XYZ file of C-alpha atoms in Angstrom:
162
model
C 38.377 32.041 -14.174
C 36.813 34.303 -11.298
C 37.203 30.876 -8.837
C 40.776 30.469 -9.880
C 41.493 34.198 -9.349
C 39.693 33.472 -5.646
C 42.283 31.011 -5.015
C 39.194 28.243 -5.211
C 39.375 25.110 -7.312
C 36.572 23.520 -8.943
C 36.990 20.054 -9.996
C 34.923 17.092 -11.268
C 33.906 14.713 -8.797
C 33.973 10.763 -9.690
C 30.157 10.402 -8.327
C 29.190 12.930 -11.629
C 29.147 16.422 -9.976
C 31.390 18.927 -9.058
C 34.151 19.460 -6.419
C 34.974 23.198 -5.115
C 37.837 23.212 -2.978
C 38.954 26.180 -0.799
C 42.475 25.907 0.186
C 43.938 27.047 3.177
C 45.653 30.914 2.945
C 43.830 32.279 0.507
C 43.630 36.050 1.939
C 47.589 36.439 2.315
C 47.144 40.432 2.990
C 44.571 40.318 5.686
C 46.821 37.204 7.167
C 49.757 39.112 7.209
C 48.344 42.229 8.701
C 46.682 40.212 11.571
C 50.260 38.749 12.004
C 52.020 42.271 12.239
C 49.162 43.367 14.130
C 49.572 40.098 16.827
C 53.682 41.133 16.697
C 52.655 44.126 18.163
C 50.595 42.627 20.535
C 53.545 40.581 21.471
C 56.099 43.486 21.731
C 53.488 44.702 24.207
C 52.784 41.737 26.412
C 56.768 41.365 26.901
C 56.572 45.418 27.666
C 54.300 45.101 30.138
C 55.730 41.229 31.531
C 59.093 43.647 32.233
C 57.504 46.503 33.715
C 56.051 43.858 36.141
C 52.902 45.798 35.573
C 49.814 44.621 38.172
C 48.661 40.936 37.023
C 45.373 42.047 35.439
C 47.514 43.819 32.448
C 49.293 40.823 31.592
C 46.284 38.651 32.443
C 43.863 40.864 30.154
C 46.615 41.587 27.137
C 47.578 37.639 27.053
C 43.897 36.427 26.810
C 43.620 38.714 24.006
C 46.902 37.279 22.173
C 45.481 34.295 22.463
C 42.577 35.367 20.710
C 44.517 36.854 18.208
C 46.566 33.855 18.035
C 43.463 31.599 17.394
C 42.122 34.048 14.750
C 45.530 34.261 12.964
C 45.968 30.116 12.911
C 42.079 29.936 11.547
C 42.765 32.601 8.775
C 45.814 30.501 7.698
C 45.294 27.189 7.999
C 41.200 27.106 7.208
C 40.358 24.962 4.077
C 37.133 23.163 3.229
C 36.442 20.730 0.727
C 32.981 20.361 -0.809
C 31.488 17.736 -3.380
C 28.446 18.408 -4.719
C 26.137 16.256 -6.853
C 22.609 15.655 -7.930
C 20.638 15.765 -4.814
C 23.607 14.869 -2.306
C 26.284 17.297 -0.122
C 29.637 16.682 1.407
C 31.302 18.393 3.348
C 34.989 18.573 4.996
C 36.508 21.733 6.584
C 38.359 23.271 9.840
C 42.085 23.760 10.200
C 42.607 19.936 9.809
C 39.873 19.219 7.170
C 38.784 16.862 10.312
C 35.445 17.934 10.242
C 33.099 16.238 7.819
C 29.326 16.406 7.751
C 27.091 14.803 5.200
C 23.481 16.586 5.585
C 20.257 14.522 4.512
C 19.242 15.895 0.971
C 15.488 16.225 2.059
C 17.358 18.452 5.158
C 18.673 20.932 2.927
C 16.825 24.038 2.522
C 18.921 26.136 0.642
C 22.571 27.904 0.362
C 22.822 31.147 2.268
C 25.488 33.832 2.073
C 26.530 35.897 5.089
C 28.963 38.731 5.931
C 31.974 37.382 7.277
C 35.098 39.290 8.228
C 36.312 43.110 7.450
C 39.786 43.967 6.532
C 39.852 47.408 6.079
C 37.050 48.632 3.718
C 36.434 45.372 2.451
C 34.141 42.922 3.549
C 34.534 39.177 3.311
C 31.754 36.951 2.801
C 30.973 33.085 4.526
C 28.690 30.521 1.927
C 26.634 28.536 4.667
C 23.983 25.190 3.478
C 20.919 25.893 6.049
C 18.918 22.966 6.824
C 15.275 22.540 7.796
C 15.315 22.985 11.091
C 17.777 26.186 10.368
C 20.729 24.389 11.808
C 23.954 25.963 9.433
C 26.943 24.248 8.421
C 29.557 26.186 7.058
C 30.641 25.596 3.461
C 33.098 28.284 2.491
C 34.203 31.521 4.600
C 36.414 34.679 3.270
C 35.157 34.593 -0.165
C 36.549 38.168 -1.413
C 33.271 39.095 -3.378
C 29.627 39.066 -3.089
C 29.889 38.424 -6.660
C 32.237 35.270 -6.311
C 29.562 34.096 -3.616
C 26.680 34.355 -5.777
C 27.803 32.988 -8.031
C 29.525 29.879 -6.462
C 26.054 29.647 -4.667
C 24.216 29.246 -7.932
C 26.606 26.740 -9.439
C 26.207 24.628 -6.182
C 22.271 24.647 -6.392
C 22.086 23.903 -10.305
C 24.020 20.885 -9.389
C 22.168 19.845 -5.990
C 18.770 20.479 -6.345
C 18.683 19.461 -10.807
């Protein structure tokens, strides 16, 4: 019930083991403040674009809309897919879902939670697999709990490494 509440569906996968997916949108508050925040940012820009303000203020305050812009699109449109299954990983996330990795069992070292983004007082949390050679790939980011992490992270390991 704590996934569903996190927006995160866990499903069975046809090769035995489980499927968590992590759908795109699934902090609407901190999305919409970065968008009223990035309105702002706009108002601004066209501000200083009719003041006809030196080109370093329009030059500075659009590279950082675009920023802002990038950040806003990634918050929104992020999802990641991720089957796991006795002794196997897979992997598809980005803004697209394009990006697919399948890492070598005998690679993985273990599942690793990191701070991710802050929104306020609160502090989001990324669920990374680390291989060997310490290389990360990202599994889940802006989980809304430690808790939720842990315990996503020790569902995923009774499954891969039983």
């Amino acid at each position: 019930a704590a996934f569903k509440n996190e927006g995160i569906r866990v499903e069975p996968s046809i090769t035995g083991g489980k499927c968590y997916v992590f759908p795109a949108d699934r902090n609407k508050g901190a999305a919409f403040s970065l968008f009223v925040f990035l309105l702002i940012m706009t108002g601004i820009m066209i501000f200083i674009l009719k003041v006809k303000a030196p080109i370093i203020f329009p030059t500075v305050s659009g590279f950082f809309e675009l920023i802002l812009i990038w950040f806003f699109l990634d918050m929104l449109l992020f999802r990641s897919r991720v089957e796991v299954y006795h002794k196997s990983l897979s992997i598809e996330k980005g803004i697209f879902s394009l990006k697919k990795n399948q890492p070598d069992f005998s690679d993985i070292d273990r599942l690793e939670i990191k701070s991710g983004m802050t929104y306020g007082n609160k502090l989001y949390y990324n669920l990374n697999v680390v291989l060997k050679g310490g290389k990360k790939h990202l599994i889940a980011k802006n989980l809304s709990s430690r808790h939720i992490a842990e315990n996503l992270t020790k569902e995923m390991e009774k499954v891969l490494f039983a």
